[in-house]
Amino acid sequence: MGRWWRRQSPARQDRYATLGPLVSVLLFLAAIISAFWYLRNEEFEREQESVKRDTEIAQQQIRLRLIENQEQLVRIAREIVTRTIDQDEFLGQAASFTRERPEITNLIWVTSTRMRRASYSTFMAAHTEPGVPASEAGHSLPDTRNPEPEEAFKAARELRLPVYSRNFTDAFGNAVFQVHVPLLDRSAFSGTLIAEYSIDSLVRYFIPSEVSRRHTMTLLDSQGKVVASTMALTPGEPAKPASILHDVPLAPASNGLLLRGQGYRTSIGLISNTLFWMVAALSALTVWMLLGTWRHMRRRMQMQSALVSETNFRRAMENSMLTGMRAMDIEGRITYVNPAFCAMTGFNENELIGRLPPFPHWPPDRYEENNRLLQQELQGRSPAGGIEVKAMRKDGTLFDARMYVSPLIDPKGMQTGWMTSMTNITEAKRVRDQLSASHERFTTVLEGLDAAVSVLSVQQGELLFANRSYRLWFGADARGHGLLAGGDPGLPMIADLGDSVDSFGGLPTQELTEAGSDPREVFIESLQKWFDVRARYLQWTDGRLAQMLIATDVTGRRQAETQAAQQAEKAQVTSRLVTMGEMASSVAHELNQPLTAITNYCNGMVSRVKGDAIEKDDLIAALEKTARQAERAGQIIRRIRAFVKRSEPQRQAAQARTIIDDAVDLAGIELRRRNVAIHVYVAQRLPTLMVDPILIEQVVLNLLKNSAEAIDMAGLPPARRNIELRVVPKHTPEEGGVIEFSVTDTGPGLKDEVIARLYEAFFSTKVEGLGIGLSLCRSIIESHRGRIRAQNLYNGDLAVGCRFTFTLPVETAKSPGLEPAMT
């Protein structure tokens, strides 16, 4: 035991020394409680055995009495059956029988039909004269209100044995039960002899007095209700529940009655024992004091463990950190260095601790400077931002370091020295120099850009950066940024607008900085310049949300685009004029017919008027015909004039059928001259197009004219001189909902090399062609975001025609002259 104790640690020995007395006191209290419990249980078992014994004694006494009475009743029944006695003698024997047996209150002789032959009642004996049968008084009739007697009678008749009835209440309110002895005459049932017992008398007379003095005896019916008891209760006072009970059946009756013995504990309970509580109180006091001592010891152990853990933590932190730590006393002597300081300088602890200046890690050529810094440090005048110094390793190499100094204070508040932390900043300094050079190069690049670059704080509206081009155009004013961003110079700055600055008002900074830029072109009126502006949100170096704009001068490009648009417009007009020039002979022939008719009508009317050979009605009819021919000629001229006149391109809501009708009317002149038939199919209920109708009409006319020329030049017979023009809606995965225009001819088709160069400017298969027709058609269709293509039609390997198809996207009609908004 002593060897085991010595092997334990001091902390465990303290724990065992504290817990030992506590466990001893608890074991002592458990032993006292167990002793009290054992004695009380032993006494309870003795009392239980006494109740059982007395209950069985009372049961035996009542049993013997009932058996004795049953034997006498069987004897009287035998005499009745053998007719040894008559009714009067029966009453005499009944009186003698009941006088000796106070528990029997009635003795009744009934026939097999349950008719009373004779009866005797102890209740009526005191009120009748001697020799007068009780049957004549009418007080000993069987109680027909209770079914128990009848059930017992039937059972005795069937079993031919004595039967005890269940208990019931008689006419006087007394709890009774009956025994029915069958009367058997030569094995024939002739009735029963009934003896009625008073349960209260049976308990009062036949339970020994010494038993009733020790314990309470009660008779219970089959439902557990108390029928009789040896203990008299005060009216209104409930019976005290017994702690010990023992039940036995009432033999030989076996009619559901139980004899119950009740006992009570006489000893004081464990909880009410004063000695127990004194022992418990002393034990609790001892346990409380031991627990207090144990808690105090545990707190001390916890504090000791926390102190050890804190020391280990600080040592581990100092050993794992990359910052070198050095402690010095007031005289400047080194008292402590951590492993990081040793690793940084290359010297071990033995070479550093206890050394006075100059220290081994001081470069020889910097002794004077380092000594000055050390004196400044010892005097407490080191700057809060630290000191940048040169340090030397053991191998003689130098490195840059930054040192921070703080005083060492003991628990009494007295300064005992200085703690210095040293960080190697060689790499950080190199990176800083590289960043400075990189920043300088980046600034040089930005300053050399022809585009204006500006950065504006979203919250404060402060111009954070502006390159040379921005300053050249707008100066150092932030309003130039607002102008490029689309603002009005008279409006307040972005900082004054709050969340309504732009559409990113409610988004977090990360969402704004990740959002892409949408280029747009802005015209600065004060500079008379166009700028292509690209905007992006970014997070500035100090964390503020900022907007960066890159504005490129695109004035020259805009001017070139304007000139290109003007040249395209001129080309379109020229193309229409060329088309009309090519159709001049056809137009002249078309106009010659109405003009010839007008001449003929006029000459005829003049001749007839001169000869007075014309009536008024004939004159009016001739003039109306002349007017119609003039109107026909004027319509042709107006249509040609509308087609060739110079106008600004303008998109507007237009119907495909109207465009086709106008184009076919103009193309019909050329088609009739070349003897080419045209078949037109326009689908019903086509959606409205947002196009320039004149330009689309020009495309359709050009395609029809080319088809007619191809057919005429091929010299095809009249049956094959046909052109089909179809306009139908269509939906494709690539283009979506479109309207398709197709012109199909029956000419010789196009060669593959011609199809490859079909849309090149100034390329033409005609001898006198300019090569701008189809190129211009493609430009017009693509400007309307449509597509145009050509393909040959084959019958086997033979080309039997050519089909030109172009599509226009279906859009909701908008107001004329308005372009869709660009976002």
Coordinates of N, CA, C and O in Angstrom, one line a residue, residues 129-217:
E129 N -96.6 -15.1 21.8 CA -96.9 -16.0 23.0 C -96.2 -17.3 22.8 O -96.1 -17.8 21.7
P130 N -95.9 -18.0 23.9 CA -95.3 -19.3 23.7 C -96.3 -20.3 23.0 O -97.5 -20.3 23.3
G131 N -95.8 -21.1 22.1 CA -96.6 -22.0 21.4 C -97.3 -21.5 20.2 O -97.8 -22.2 19.4
V132 N -97.2 -20.2 19.9 CA -97.8 -19.6 18.6 C -96.7 -19.6 17.6 O -95.6 -19.0 17.7
P133 N -97.0 -20.3 16.5 CA -96.0 -20.3 15.4 C -95.7 -19.0 14.8 O -96.6 -18.2 14.7
A134 N -94.5 -18.8 14.4 CA -94.1 -17.5 13.8 C -94.8 -17.3 12.5 O -95.0 -16.2 12.0
S135 N -95.2 -18.4 11.9 CA -95.8 -18.3 10.6 C -97.2 -17.6 10.7 O -97.6 -16.9 9.7
E136 N -97.8 -17.7 11.8 CA -99.1 -17.0 11.9 C -98.9 -15.5 12.1 O -99.8 -14.8 11.7
A137 N -97.8 -15.1 12.6 CA -97.5 -13.7 12.8 C -97.1 -13.0 11.4 O -97.3 -11.8 11.3
G138 N -96.7 -13.8 10.5 CA -96.4 -13.2 9.2 C -95.1 -12.5 9.1 O -95.0 -11.6 8.2
H139 N -94.1 -12.7 10.0 CA -92.9 -11.9 10.0 C -91.7 -12.7 9.6 O -90.6 -12.2 9.5
S140 N -91.8 -14.0 9.3 CA -90.7 -14.8 9.0 C -90.8 -15.4 7.6 O -90.2 -16.4 7.2
L141 N -91.5 -14.7 6.7 CA -91.6 -15.1 5.3 C -90.2 -14.9 4.6 O -89.5 -13.9 4.9
P142 N -89.9 -15.7 3.7 CA -88.6 -15.4 3.0 C -88.7 -14.1 2.2 O -89.7 -13.8 1.6
D143 N -87.6 -13.4 2.2 CA -87.5 -12.1 1.5 C -87.4 -12.3 0.0 O -86.3 -12.9 -0.5
T144 N -88.4 -12.0 -0.7 CA -88.4 -12.2 -2.2 C -87.8 -11.0 -2.9 O -87.7 -11.0 -4.1
R145 N -87.4 -10.0 -2.2 CA -86.8 -8.8 -2.9 C -85.3 -9.1 -3.2 O -84.7 -8.4 -4.1
N146 N -84.7 -10.1 -2.6 CA -83.3 -10.4 -2.9 C -83.2 -11.7 -3.7 O -83.9 -12.7 -3.3
P147 N -82.5 -11.7 -4.8 CA -82.4 -13.0 -5.6 C -81.5 -14.0 -5.0 O -81.5 -15.2 -5.4
E148 N -80.7 -13.7 -4.0 CA -79.7 -14.6 -3.4 C -80.4 -15.9 -2.8 O -79.9 -17.0 -3.1
P149 N -81.4 -15.7 -2.0 CA -82.1 -17.0 -1.5 C -82.6 -17.9 -2.6 O -82.5 -19.1 -2.5
E150 N -83.2 -17.3 -3.6 CA -83.8 -18.1 -4.6 C -82.6 -18.9 -5.4 O -82.8 -20.1 -5.7
E151 N -81.5 -18.2 -5.6 CA -80.4 -18.8 -6.3 C -79.9 -20.0 -5.4 O -79.5 -21.1 -6.0
A152 N -79.7 -19.8 -4.1 CA -79.3 -20.8 -3.2 C -80.3 -22.0 -3.2 O -79.9 -23.2 -3.2
F153 N -81.6 -21.7 -3.2 CA -82.6 -22.8 -3.3 C -82.4 -23.6 -4.5 O -82.5 -24.9 -4.4
K154 N -82.3 -23.0 -5.7 CA -82.2 -23.7 -6.9 C -80.9 -24.6 -6.9 O -80.9 -25.7 -7.4
A155 N -79.8 -24.0 -6.4 CA -78.5 -24.7 -6.3 C -78.7 -26.0 -5.4 O -78.2 -27.1 -5.7
A156 N -79.3 -25.8 -4.3 CA -79.5 -27.0 -3.4 C -80.4 -28.0 -4.0 O -80.2 -29.3 -3.8
R157 N -81.4 -27.6 -4.8 CA -82.3 -28.6 -5.5 C -81.5 -29.4 -6.5 O -81.8 -30.6 -6.7
E158 N -80.6 -28.7 -7.2 CA -79.9 -29.3 -8.3 C -78.7 -30.2 -7.7 O -78.5 -31.3 -8.2
L159 N -78.0 -29.7 -6.7 CA -76.9 -30.4 -6.2 C -77.2 -31.5 -5.2 O -76.4 -32.3 -4.9
R160 N -78.4 -31.3 -4.5 CA -78.9 -32.2 -3.4 C -77.8 -32.2 -2.3 O -77.6 -33.2 -1.6
L161 N -77.2 -31.0 -2.1 CA -76.2 -30.8 -1.0 C -76.5 -29.4 -0.4 O -77.2 -28.6 -0.9
P162 N -76.0 -29.3 0.9 CA -76.2 -28.0 1.5 C -75.5 -26.9 0.7 O -74.4 -27.1 0.3
V163 N -76.2 -25.7 0.6 CA -75.7 -24.6 -0.2 C -75.8 -23.3 0.6 O -76.9 -23.1 1.1
Y164 N -74.7 -22.5 0.6 CA -74.7 -21.2 1.3 C -75.0 -20.2 0.2 O -74.4 -20.1 -0.8
S165 N -75.9 -19.2 0.5 CA -76.2 -18.1 -0.4 C -75.2 -17.0 -0.2 O -74.5 -17.0 0.8
R166 N -75.2 -16.1 -1.1 CA -74.4 -14.9 -1.0 C -75.1 -14.0 0.0 O -76.3 -14.1 0.3
N167 N -74.3 -13.1 0.6 CA -74.8 -12.2 1.6 C -75.8 -11.2 1.0 O -75.6 -10.8 -0.2
F168 N -76.8 -10.8 1.8 CA -77.8 -9.8 1.3 C -78.3 -9.1 2.6 O -78.0 -9.5 3.7
T169 N -79.2 -8.2 2.4 CA -79.7 -7.4 3.4 C -81.2 -7.8 3.7 O -82.0 -7.9 2.7
D170 N -81.5 -8.2 4.9 CA -82.9 -8.7 5.2 C -83.9 -7.5 5.4 O -83.5 -6.3 5.1
A171 N -85.1 -7.7 5.8 CA -86.1 -6.7 5.9 C -85.8 -5.7 7.0 O -86.3 -4.6 7.0
F172 N -84.9 -6.1 7.9 CA -84.5 -5.1 9.0 C -83.2 -4.4 8.7 O -82.7 -3.7 9.6
G173 N -82.7 -4.6 7.5 CA -81.5 -3.9 7.2 C -80.2 -4.5 7.7 O -79.1 -3.9 7.7
N174 N -80.3 -5.8 8.1 CA -79.1 -6.5 8.7 C -78.5 -7.3 7.5 O -79.2 -7.9 6.7
A175 N -77.1 -7.4 7.5 CA -76.4 -8.2 6.6 C -76.5 -9.7 7.0 O -76.1 -10.0 8.1
V176 N -77.0 -10.5 6.2 CA -77.3 -11.9 6.5 C -76.9 -12.8 5.3 O -76.7 -12.3 4.2
F177 N -76.8 -14.1 5.5 CA -76.7 -15.1 4.5 C -77.4 -16.4 4.9 O -77.6 -16.5 6.2
Q178 N -77.8 -17.2 4.0 CA -78.6 -18.4 4.4 C -77.8 -19.6 3.9 O -77.0 -19.6 3.0
V179 N -78.2 -20.7 4.6 CA -77.7 -22.1 4.2 C -79.0 -22.9 4.0 O -79.9 -22.9 4.8
H180 N -79.0 -23.5 2.8 CA -80.2 -24.3 2.4 C -79.8 -25.7 2.4 O -78.9 -26.2 1.7
V181 N -80.4 -26.5 3.4 CA -80.2 -28.0 3.5 C -81.3 -28.7 2.8 O -82.5 -28.5 3.1
P182 N -81.1 -29.5 1.7 CA -82.1 -30.1 0.9 C -82.8 -31.2 1.7 O -82.2 -31.9 2.5
L183 N -84.2 -31.3 1.5 CA -85.0 -32.4 2.1 C -85.2 -33.4 1.0 O -85.9 -33.2 0.0
L184 N -84.6 -34.6 1.2 CA -84.6 -35.7 0.2 C -85.4 -36.8 0.8 O -85.1 -37.5 1.8
D185 N -86.6 -37.1 0.2 CA -87.5 -38.2 0.6 C -87.3 -39.3 -0.5 O -87.9 -39.2 -1.6
R186 N -86.6 -40.3 -0.1 CA -86.3 -41.4 -1.0 C -85.7 -40.9 -2.3 O -86.2 -41.2 -3.4
S187 N -84.7 -40.1 -2.2 CA -84.0 -39.5 -3.3 C -84.8 -38.5 -4.1 O -84.4 -38.0 -5.1
A188 N -86.0 -38.1 -3.6 CA -86.8 -37.1 -4.2 C -86.7 -35.8 -3.4 O -86.8 -35.9 -2.2
F189 N -86.6 -34.7 -4.2 CA -86.5 -33.4 -3.5 C -87.8 -33.0 -3.1 O -88.8 -32.8 -3.9
S190 N -87.9 -32.7 -1.7 CA -89.2 -32.3 -1.2 C -89.2 -30.9 -0.5 O -90.2 -30.5 0.1
G191 N -88.1 -30.2 -0.6 CA -88.0 -28.9 -0.1 C -86.6 -28.7 0.5 O -85.7 -29.5 0.4
T192 N -86.5 -27.6 1.3 CA -85.2 -27.3 2.0 C -85.5 -26.8 3.4 O -86.6 -26.3 3.7
L193 N -84.5 -26.9 4.2 CA -84.5 -26.3 5.5 C -83.5 -25.2 5.5 O -82.3 -25.4 5.2
I194 N -84.0 -24.0 5.8 CA -83.2 -22.7 5.6 C -82.9 -22.2 7.0 O -83.8 -22.0 7.8
A195 N -81.5 -21.9 7.2 CA -81.1 -21.3 8.4 C -80.4 -19.9 7.9 O -79.5 -19.9 7.1
E196 N -80.8 -18.9 8.5 CA -80.4 -17.5 8.2 C -79.4 -17.0 9.2 O -79.8 -16.9 10.4
Y197 N -78.2 -16.7 8.8 CA -77.1 -16.3 9.7 C -77.1 -14.8 9.8 O -77.1 -14.1 8.7
S198 N -76.9 -14.1 10.9 CA -76.6 -12.7 11.1 C -75.0 -12.6 11.0 O -74.3 -13.2 11.9
I199 N -74.5 -11.9 10.0 CA -73.1 -11.8 9.8 C -72.4 -11.1 11.0 O -71.4 -11.4 11.5
D200 N -73.1 -10.0 11.5 CA -72.6 -9.2 12.6 C -72.5 -10.1 13.8 O -71.5 -10.0 14.6
S201 N -73.5 -10.9 14.1 CA -73.4 -11.8 15.3 C -72.4 -12.9 15.1 O -71.7 -13.2 16.1
L202 N -72.2 -13.4 13.9 CA -71.1 -14.3 13.7 C -69.8 -13.8 14.0 O -68.9 -14.5 14.6
V203 N -69.5 -12.5 13.6 CA -68.2 -11.9 13.9 C -68.1 -11.6 15.4 O -67.1 -11.8 16.0
R204 N -69.2 -11.1 16.0 CA -69.2 -10.7 17.4 C -69.0 -11.8 18.4 O -68.3 -11.7 19.4
Y205 N -69.6 -13.0 18.1 CA -69.6 -14.1 19.1 C -68.5 -15.1 18.8 O -68.1 -15.8 19.8
F206 N -68.0 -15.2 17.6 CA -67.1 -16.3 17.3 C -65.7 -15.9 17.0 O -64.9 -16.8 16.5
I207 N -65.4 -14.7 17.0 CA -64.0 -14.3 16.9 C -63.4 -14.0 18.3 O -64.0 -13.2 19.1
P208 N -62.4 -14.7 18.7 CA -61.9 -14.6 20.1 C -61.6 -13.2 20.5 O -61.1 -12.4 19.6
S209 N -61.9 -12.9 21.8 CA -61.7 -11.5 22.2 C -60.2 -11.1 22.2 O -59.8 -9.9 21.9
E210 N -59.3 -12.0 22.5 CA -57.9 -11.7 22.5 C -57.4 -11.4 21.1 O -56.5 -10.6 20.9
V211 N -58.0 -12.0 20.1 CA -57.7 -11.7 18.7 C -58.2 -10.4 18.3 O -57.5 -9.6 17.7
S212 N -59.4 -10.0 18.7 CA -60.0 -8.7 18.3 C -59.3 -7.6 19.0 O -59.3 -6.5 18.5
R213 N -58.7 -7.9 20.2 CA -58.0 -6.8 20.9 C -56.6 -6.5 20.2 O -56.2 -5.4 20.2
R214 N -56.0 -7.6 19.7 CA -54.8 -7.4 19.0 C -54.9 -6.8 17.6 O -54.2 -5.9 17.2
H215 N -55.9 -7.3 16.8 CA -56.1 -6.9 15.4 C -57.6 -6.8 15.1 O -58.4 -7.4 15.7
T216 N -57.8 -5.9 14.1 CA -59.2 -5.7 13.6 C -59.5 -6.8 12.6 O -58.7 -7.1 11.7
M217 N -60.7 -7.5 12.8 CA -61.2 -8.5 11.8 C -62.4 -8.0 11.2 O -63.4 -7.5 11.9

